[in-house]
Amino acid sequence: MARCSRPTWRTGERVDAVTARTVRLGGGEVLEADVVVLGVGATPNVELAEAAGLLVDDGVVTDEHFATSHPDVYAIGDVASTLHTGRGEAVRVEHWDDAVRQGEAVASVLLGQDAAYDWEPYFFTDQYDLGMEYVGHGSGDDDVVVRGELDDGAGDGEFIVFWQRDGVVTAAMNVNIWDVQDDLRALVGQEVSAERLADPNVELADLA
Ligand SMILES: Cc1cc2nc3c(=O)[nH]c(=O)nc-3n(C[C@H](O)[C@H](O)[C@H](O)COP(=O)(O)OP(=O)(O)OC[C@H]3O[C@@H](n4cnc5c(N)ncnc54)[C@H](O)[C@@H]3O)c2cc1C
């Protein structure tokens, strides 16, 4: 994988069989493979919390101060489904930045200070020659708006993607464009027309 410049993505395919050296797709096509890597997603490891009697619902349920249903137990990070103050709903994300910030916030709570889950989730990732940062918490049902040219596989893609629900920006991701996170973060939660979001002639800082 590391030697590949870019993989070829085959979406919407069913895998019928995997052998030591081949993968047979639903349509009968057989692909040769040196190594087959199976990605099946991740689920929170909540057995211990359940056994302890904590409320669990897609993770260990906490209030906005990271307190679980037991007064002496707090939960943060990937395993926690935490009430987000801005969204008014539970959010459970698997982001490094959130795990770090929640650790700092729960330490403040334990010291008697008033800290809450009130920031927009953020992650960064590099996929081959695409570097990206994402802020917010979009959903697969949201409308998607692209500013710039979507990457065409040549590796020259520089673009920003916005997710919107009822005209309100729920998340934004910059790809191979840098130093725009402050502007994108300011847009999350704002109502902005899709036309303006997509228009490269409108400065990001002027959208909010
Ligand atoms: C392959 C991969 C790539 C990723 N890439 C990115 C990325 O590019 N950007 C990004 O933002 N995030 C990324 N993440 C997510 C990021 O790593 C996690 O969000 C972050 O590590 C969560 O921290 P955590 O402390 O909540 O959980 P973890 O880091 O999973 O730590 C939980 C710890 O608890 C231990 N544990 C579990 N059960 C028990 C038990 N019963 N008793 C004692 N110990 C227990 C586990 O062994 C583990 O050490 C990636 C994750 C993976 C797996």
mmCIF file of C-alpha atoms and ligand atoms in Angstrom:
data_model
loop_
_atom_site.group_PDB
_atom_site.id
_atom_site.type_symbol
_atom_site.label_atom_id
_atom_site.label_comp_id
_atom_site.label_asym_id
_atom_site.label_seq_id
_atom_site.Cartn_x
_atom_site.Cartn_y
_atom_site.Cartn_z
ATOM 1 C CA MET A 1 0.000 0.000 0.000
ATOM 2 C CA ALA A 2 2.729 2.457 0.972
ATOM 3 C CA ARG A 3 4.349 2.073 -2.438
ATOM 4 C CA CYS A 4 1.139 2.869 -4.323
ATOM 5 C CA SER A 5 0.804 6.451 -5.488
ATOM 6 C CA ARG A 6 -2.993 6.138 -5.487
ATOM 7 C CA PRO A 7 -5.304 3.170 -5.139
ATOM 8 C CA THR A 8 -8.161 2.553 -7.543
ATOM 9 C CA TRP A 9 -11.458 2.758 -5.692
ATOM 10 C CA ARG A 10 -14.222 0.323 -6.630
ATOM 11 C CA THR A 11 -17.354 1.352 -4.775
ATOM 12 C CA GLY A 12 -20.702 -0.431 -4.725
ATOM 13 C CA GLU A 13 -19.031 -3.807 -5.273
ATOM 14 C CA ARG A 14 -19.917 -7.005 -3.438
ATOM 15 C CA VAL A 15 -17.174 -9.427 -2.474
ATOM 16 C CA ASP A 16 -18.206 -13.047 -3.018
ATOM 17 C CA ALA A 17 -14.986 -14.846 -2.141
ATOM 18 C CA VAL A 18 -11.462 -14.215 -0.875
ATOM 19 C CA THR A 19 -8.642 -16.712 -1.346
ATOM 20 C CA ALA A 20 -4.965 -16.442 -0.480
ATOM 21 C CA ARG A 21 -4.240 -14.591 -3.734
ATOM 22 C CA THR A 22 -7.558 -13.443 -5.194
ATOM 23 C CA VAL A 23 -10.757 -11.558 -4.483
ATOM 24 C CA ARG A 24 -13.876 -12.518 -6.472
ATOM 25 C CA LEU A 25 -16.413 -9.746 -6.920
ATOM 26 C CA GLY A 26 -20.168 -10.204 -7.124
ATOM 27 C CA GLY A 27 -20.152 -9.836 -10.906
ATOM 28 C CA GLY A 28 -17.711 -12.732 -11.241
ATOM 29 C CA GLU A 29 -14.580 -10.645 -11.855
ATOM 30 C CA VAL A 30 -11.500 -12.023 -10.089
ATOM 31 C CA LEU A 31 -8.866 -9.558 -8.827
ATOM 32 C CA GLU A 32 -5.356 -10.716 -7.992
ATOM 33 C CA ALA A 33 -4.042 -9.606 -4.607
ATOM 34 C CA ASP A 34 -0.757 -9.934 -2.724
ATOM 35 C CA VAL A 35 -2.453 -8.938 0.518
ATOM 36 C CA VAL A 36 -6.131 -8.504 1.376
ATOM 37 C CA VAL A 37 -6.899 -5.917 4.064
ATOM 38 C CA LEU A 38 -10.372 -6.122 5.576
ATOM 39 C CA GLY A 39 -11.816 -2.887 6.968
ATOM 40 C CA VAL A 40 -14.968 -3.423 8.989
ATOM 41 C CA GLY A 41 -15.266 -0.214 11.003
ATOM 42 C CA ALA A 42 -15.082 0.191 14.752
ATOM 43 C CA THR A 43 -17.518 -0.071 17.632
ATOM 44 C CA PRO A 44 -17.032 1.283 21.150
ATOM 45 C CA ASN A 45 -15.919 -1.285 23.707
ATOM 46 C CA VAL A 46 -18.718 -0.765 26.252
ATOM 47 C CA GLU A 47 -18.949 -4.184 27.899
ATOM 48 C CA LEU A 48 -17.229 -3.017 31.087
ATOM 49 C CA ALA A 49 -19.487 0.035 31.343
ATOM 50 C CA GLU A 50 -22.595 -2.076 30.749
ATOM 51 C CA ALA A 51 -21.510 -4.603 33.370
ATOM 52 C CA ALA A 52 -21.051 -1.711 35.800
ATOM 53 C CA GLY A 53 -24.617 -0.591 35.141
ATOM 54 C CA LEU A 54 -23.778 2.632 33.280
ATOM 55 C CA LEU A 55 -26.222 3.975 30.710
ATOM 56 C CA VAL A 56 -24.964 2.965 27.258
ATOM 57 C CA ASP A 57 -26.366 4.052 23.903
ATOM 58 C CA ASP A 58 -23.846 4.030 21.047
ATOM 59 C CA GLY A 59 -21.126 4.544 23.664
ATOM 60 C CA VAL A 60 -21.119 5.446 27.325
ATOM 61 C CA VAL A 61 -23.745 8.157 27.721
ATOM 62 C CA THR A 62 -22.595 11.346 29.466
ATOM 63 C CA ASP A 63 -23.956 14.809 30.047
ATOM 64 C CA GLU A 64 -22.154 17.856 28.657
ATOM 65 C CA HIS A 65 -19.727 17.712 31.605
ATOM 66 C CA PHE A 66 -18.682 14.122 30.753
ATOM 67 C CA ALA A 67 -20.526 12.659 33.773
ATOM 68 C CA THR A 68 -22.009 9.206 33.199
ATOM 69 C CA SER A 69 -25.195 7.916 34.810
ATOM 70 C CA HIS A 70 -23.107 7.060 37.889
ATOM 71 C CA PRO A 71 -22.089 10.153 39.889
ATOM 72 C CA ASP A 72 -18.507 8.932 40.398
ATOM 73 C CA VAL A 73 -17.780 7.882 36.824
ATOM 74 C CA TYR A 74 -16.837 10.107 33.874
ATOM 75 C CA ALA A 75 -16.252 9.047 30.272
ATOM 76 C CA ILE A 76 -14.360 10.749 27.435
ATOM 77 C CA GLY A 77 -12.884 9.929 24.048
ATOM 78 C CA ASP A 78 -13.975 7.389 21.470
ATOM 79 C CA VAL A 79 -16.098 5.444 23.930
ATOM 80 C CA ALA A 80 -18.162 8.403 25.181
ATOM 81 C CA SER A 81 -21.442 9.624 23.718
ATOM 82 C CA THR A 82 -21.497 13.139 25.114
ATOM 83 C CA LEU A 83 -24.173 15.823 25.073
ATOM 84 C CA HIS A 84 -22.869 18.638 22.866
ATOM 85 C CA THR A 85 -23.992 22.007 24.183
ATOM 86 C CA GLY A 86 -24.199 23.712 20.784
ATOM 87 C CA ARG A 87 -26.078 20.897 19.080
ATOM 88 C CA GLY A 88 -28.280 19.838 21.968
ATOM 89 C CA GLU A 89 -27.708 16.197 21.080
ATOM 90 C CA ALA A 90 -25.264 13.453 21.919
ATOM 91 C CA VAL A 91 -22.130 13.331 19.789
ATOM 92 C CA ARG A 92 -19.672 10.438 19.721
ATOM 93 C CA VAL A 93 -16.695 10.923 17.443
ATOM 94 C CA GLU A 94 -13.482 8.986 17.001
ATOM 95 C CA HIS A 95 -11.081 11.916 16.645
ATOM 96 C CA TRP A 96 -7.692 12.305 18.308
ATOM 97 C CA ASP A 97 -8.218 16.033 18.920
ATOM 98 C CA ASP A 98 -11.521 15.434 20.694
ATOM 99 C CA ALA A 99 -10.019 12.763 22.940
ATOM 100 C CA VAL A 100 -7.241 15.170 23.976
ATOM 101 C CA ARG A 101 -9.546 18.145 24.520
ATOM 102 C CA GLN A 102 -12.102 16.094 26.417
ATOM 103 C CA GLY A 103 -9.301 14.877 28.687
ATOM 104 C CA GLU A 104 -8.372 18.463 29.486
ATOM 105 C CA ALA A 105 -12.017 19.454 29.942
ATOM 106 C CA VAL A 106 -12.908 16.590 32.269
ATOM 107 C CA ALA A 107 -9.836 17.398 34.361
ATOM 108 C CA SER A 108 -11.242 20.911 34.779
ATOM 109 C CA VAL A 109 -14.634 19.479 35.735
ATOM 110 C CA LEU A 110 -13.038 17.226 38.347
ATOM 111 C CA LEU A 111 -11.270 20.289 39.758
ATOM 112 C CA GLY A 112 -14.619 22.002 40.176
ATOM 113 C CA GLN A 113 -14.337 24.296 37.163
ATOM 114 C CA ASP A 114 -17.090 24.824 34.618
ATOM 115 C CA ALA A 115 -16.002 23.003 31.471
ATOM 116 C CA ALA A 116 -18.338 21.453 28.927
ATOM 117 C CA TYR A 117 -18.340 19.836 25.503
ATOM 118 C CA ASP A 118 -18.894 23.068 23.605
ATOM 119 C CA TRP A 119 -16.382 22.989 20.732
ATOM 120 C CA GLU A 120 -16.783 21.658 17.221
ATOM 121 C CA PRO A 121 -15.153 18.256 16.676
ATOM 122 C CA TYR A 122 -12.028 18.330 14.490
ATOM 123 C CA PHE A 123 -9.776 15.824 12.796
ATOM 124 C CA PHE A 124 -6.926 15.837 10.323
ATOM 125 C CA THR A 125 -5.813 13.029 8.079
ATOM 126 C CA ASP A 126 -3.477 12.416 5.158
ATOM 127 C CA GLN A 127 -4.537 9.960 2.476
ATOM 128 C CA TYR A 128 -1.728 9.532 -0.050
ATOM 129 C CA ASP A 129 -1.190 13.017 -1.504
ATOM 130 C CA LEU A 130 -4.421 14.429 -0.081
ATOM 131 C CA GLY A 131 -4.138 16.236 3.231
ATOM 132 C CA MET A 132 -7.389 17.219 4.871
ATOM 133 C CA GLU A 133 -8.875 18.804 7.973
ATOM 134 C CA TYR A 134 -12.517 18.462 8.999
ATOM 135 C CA VAL A 135 -14.447 20.492 11.518
ATOM 136 C CA GLY A 136 -18.027 19.980 12.691
ATOM 137 C CA HIS A 137 -20.261 16.943 12.693
ATOM 138 C CA GLY A 138 -21.991 16.334 9.380
ATOM 139 C CA SER A 139 -24.274 13.484 8.477
ATOM 140 C CA GLY A 140 -24.703 11.325 5.400
ATOM 141 C CA ASP A 141 -28.145 12.886 4.939
ATOM 142 C CA ASP A 142 -26.790 16.449 4.758
ATOM 143 C CA ASP A 143 -26.545 18.431 1.537
ATOM 144 C CA VAL A 144 -22.991 18.602 0.187
ATOM 145 C CA VAL A 145 -21.510 21.739 -1.386
ATOM 146 C CA VAL A 146 -18.071 21.799 -3.029
ATOM 147 C CA ARG A 147 -15.929 24.925 -3.434
ATOM 148 C CA GLY A 148 -13.219 24.308 -6.036
ATOM 149 C CA GLU A 149 -12.587 21.309 -8.232
ATOM 150 C CA LEU A 150 -13.058 17.863 -6.725
ATOM 151 C CA ASP A 151 -9.891 15.821 -7.003
ATOM 152 C CA ASP A 152 -9.848 13.991 -10.333
ATOM 153 C CA GLY A 153 -7.308 11.387 -9.289
ATOM 154 C CA ALA A 154 -4.336 13.318 -10.657
ATOM 155 C CA GLY A 155 -3.402 14.478 -7.194
ATOM 156 C CA ASP A 156 -3.864 18.168 -7.848
ATOM 157 C CA GLY A 157 -7.166 18.560 -6.041
ATOM 158 C CA GLU A 158 -7.534 21.618 -3.828
ATOM 159 C CA PHE A 159 -11.065 22.058 -2.617
ATOM 160 C CA ILE A 160 -13.356 22.613 0.352
ATOM 161 C CA VAL A 161 -16.460 20.565 1.089
ATOM 162 C CA PHE A 162 -19.349 21.884 3.172
ATOM 163 C CA TRP A 163 -22.165 19.850 4.692
ATOM 164 C CA GLN A 164 -25.486 21.629 5.239
ATOM 165 C CA ARG A 165 -28.772 20.782 6.936
ATOM 166 C CA ASP A 166 -31.712 23.131 6.328
ATOM 167 C CA GLY A 167 -29.240 25.709 5.028
ATOM 168 C CA VAL A 168 -27.099 25.571 8.175
ATOM 169 C CA VAL A 169 -23.464 24.489 7.846
ATOM 170 C CA THR A 170 -22.941 21.321 9.902
ATOM 171 C CA ALA A 171 -19.353 20.578 8.879
ATOM 172 C CA ALA A 172 -16.565 21.636 6.542
ATOM 173 C CA MET A 173 -13.429 19.969 5.226
ATOM 174 C CA ASN A 174 -10.428 21.589 3.538
ATOM 175 C CA VAL A 175 -8.443 19.346 1.205
ATOM 176 C CA ASN A 176 -4.895 20.383 0.208
ATOM 177 C CA ILE A 177 -5.774 23.946 1.237
ATOM 178 C CA TRP A 178 -4.261 25.189 4.482
ATOM 179 C CA ASP A 179 -4.703 27.864 7.142
ATOM 180 C CA VAL A 180 -8.478 28.072 6.655
ATOM 181 C CA GLN A 181 -9.628 26.151 9.736
ATOM 182 C CA ASP A 182 -10.469 29.273 11.741
ATOM 183 C CA ASP A 183 -12.726 30.500 8.942
ATOM 184 C CA LEU A 184 -14.364 27.090 8.497
ATOM 185 C CA ARG A 185 -14.890 26.652 12.228
ATOM 186 C CA ALA A 186 -16.623 30.042 12.348
ATOM 187 C CA LEU A 187 -19.033 28.896 9.628
ATOM 188 C CA VAL A 188 -20.256 25.760 11.413
ATOM 189 C CA GLY A 189 -23.715 26.486 12.808
ATOM 190 C CA GLN A 190 -24.223 29.460 10.480
ATOM 191 C CA GLU A 191 -26.924 29.707 7.818
ATOM 192 C CA VAL A 192 -25.216 30.399 4.489
ATOM 193 C CA SER A 193 -26.574 29.878 0.980
ATOM 194 C CA ALA A 194 -25.084 27.023 -1.018
ATOM 195 C CA GLU A 195 -24.335 29.454 -3.844
ATOM 196 C CA ARG A 196 -22.138 31.623 -1.622
ATOM 197 C CA LEU A 197 -20.412 28.614 -0.075
ATOM 198 C CA ALA A 198 -19.487 27.332 -3.542
ATOM 199 C CA ASP A 199 -18.438 30.716 -4.945
ATOM 200 C CA PRO A 200 -14.616 31.038 -4.838
ATOM 201 C CA ASN A 201 -14.962 34.787 -5.358
ATOM 202 C CA VAL A 202 -16.517 35.174 -1.911
ATOM 203 C CA GLU A 203 -13.796 35.169 0.757
ATOM 204 C CA LEU A 204 -14.281 32.468 3.394
ATOM 205 C CA ALA A 205 -13.975 35.112 6.098
ATOM 206 C CA ASP A 206 -16.910 37.001 4.557
ATOM 207 C CA LEU A 207 -19.280 34.016 4.579
ATOM 208 C CA ALA A 208 -20.091 33.890 8.287
HETATM 209 C C1 LIG B 1 -6.107 3.125 12.351
HETATM 210 C C2 LIG B 1 -6.577 4.403 13.005
HETATM 211 C C3 LIG B 1 -6.291 5.611 12.395
HETATM 212 C C4 LIG B 1 -6.732 6.806 12.976
HETATM 213 N N1 LIG B 1 -6.454 7.990 12.355
HETATM 214 C C5 LIG B 1 -6.873 9.142 12.894
HETATM 215 C C6 LIG B 1 -6.596 10.385 12.260
HETATM 216 O O1 LIG B 1 -5.972 10.433 11.201
HETATM 217 N N2 LIG B 1 -7.035 11.527 12.861
HETATM 218 C C7 LIG B 1 -7.733 11.505 14.029
HETATM 219 O O2 LIG B 1 -8.114 12.575 14.526
HETATM 220 N N3 LIG B 1 -8.022 10.336 14.662
HETATM 221 C C8 LIG B 1 -7.612 9.162 14.113
HETATM 222 N N4 LIG B 1 -7.901 7.971 14.733
HETATM 223 C C9 LIG B 1 -8.720 8.002 15.937
HETATM 224 C C10 LIG B 1 -7.890 8.284 17.188
HETATM 225 O O3 LIG B 1 -6.802 7.389 17.248
HETATM 226 C C11 LIG B 1 -8.825 8.091 18.386
HETATM 227 O O4 LIG B 1 -9.905 8.990 18.279
HETATM 228 C C12 LIG B 1 -8.127 8.316 19.718
HETATM 229 O O5 LIG B 1 -7.032 7.446 19.868
HETATM 230 C C13 LIG B 1 -9.129 8.075 20.849
HETATM 231 O O6 LIG B 1 -8.477 8.136 22.092
HETATM 232 P P1 LIG B 1 -9.124 7.403 23.336
HETATM 233 O O7 LIG B 1 -8.207 7.669 24.471
HETATM 234 O O8 LIG B 1 -10.562 7.772 23.444
HETATM 235 O O9 LIG B 1 -9.147 5.849 22.955
HETATM 236 P P2 LIG B 1 -7.920 4.863 22.681
HETATM 237 O O10 LIG B 1 -6.754 5.603 22.089
HETATM 238 O O11 LIG B 1 -8.523 3.729 21.898
HETATM 239 O O12 LIG B 1 -7.494 4.380 24.125
HETATM 240 C C14 LIG B 1 -8.330 3.522 24.895
HETATM 241 C C15 LIG B 1 -7.424 2.650 25.735
HETATM 242 O O13 LIG B 1 -8.226 1.922 26.666
HETATM 243 C C16 LIG B 1 -7.749 0.600 26.717
HETATM 244 N N5 LIG B 1 -8.852 -0.252 27.197
HETATM 245 C C17 LIG B 1 -9.973 -0.633 26.552
HETATM 246 N N6 LIG B 1 -10.734 -1.410 27.342
HETATM 247 C C18 LIG B 1 -10.083 -1.518 28.514
HETATM 248 C C19 LIG B 1 -10.354 -2.188 29.736
HETATM 249 N N7 LIG B 1 -11.471 -2.910 29.910
HETATM 250 N N8 LIG B 1 -9.463 -2.072 30.728
HETATM 251 C C20 LIG B 1 -8.325 -1.328 30.587
HETATM 252 N N9 LIG B 1 -8.020 -0.674 29.452
HETATM 253 C C21 LIG B 1 -8.882 -0.776 28.438
HETATM 254 C C22 LIG B 1 -7.322 0.293 25.295
HETATM 255 O O14 LIG B 1 -6.406 -0.773 25.257
HETATM 256 C C23 LIG B 1 -6.670 1.618 24.898
HETATM 257 O O15 LIG B 1 -5.305 1.671 25.238
HETATM 258 C C24 LIG B 1 -7.467 6.769 14.178
HETATM 259 C C25 LIG B 1 -7.737 5.546 14.793
HETATM 260 C C26 LIG B 1 -7.301 4.373 14.207
HETATM 261 C C27 LIG B 1 -7.614 3.051 14.880
#
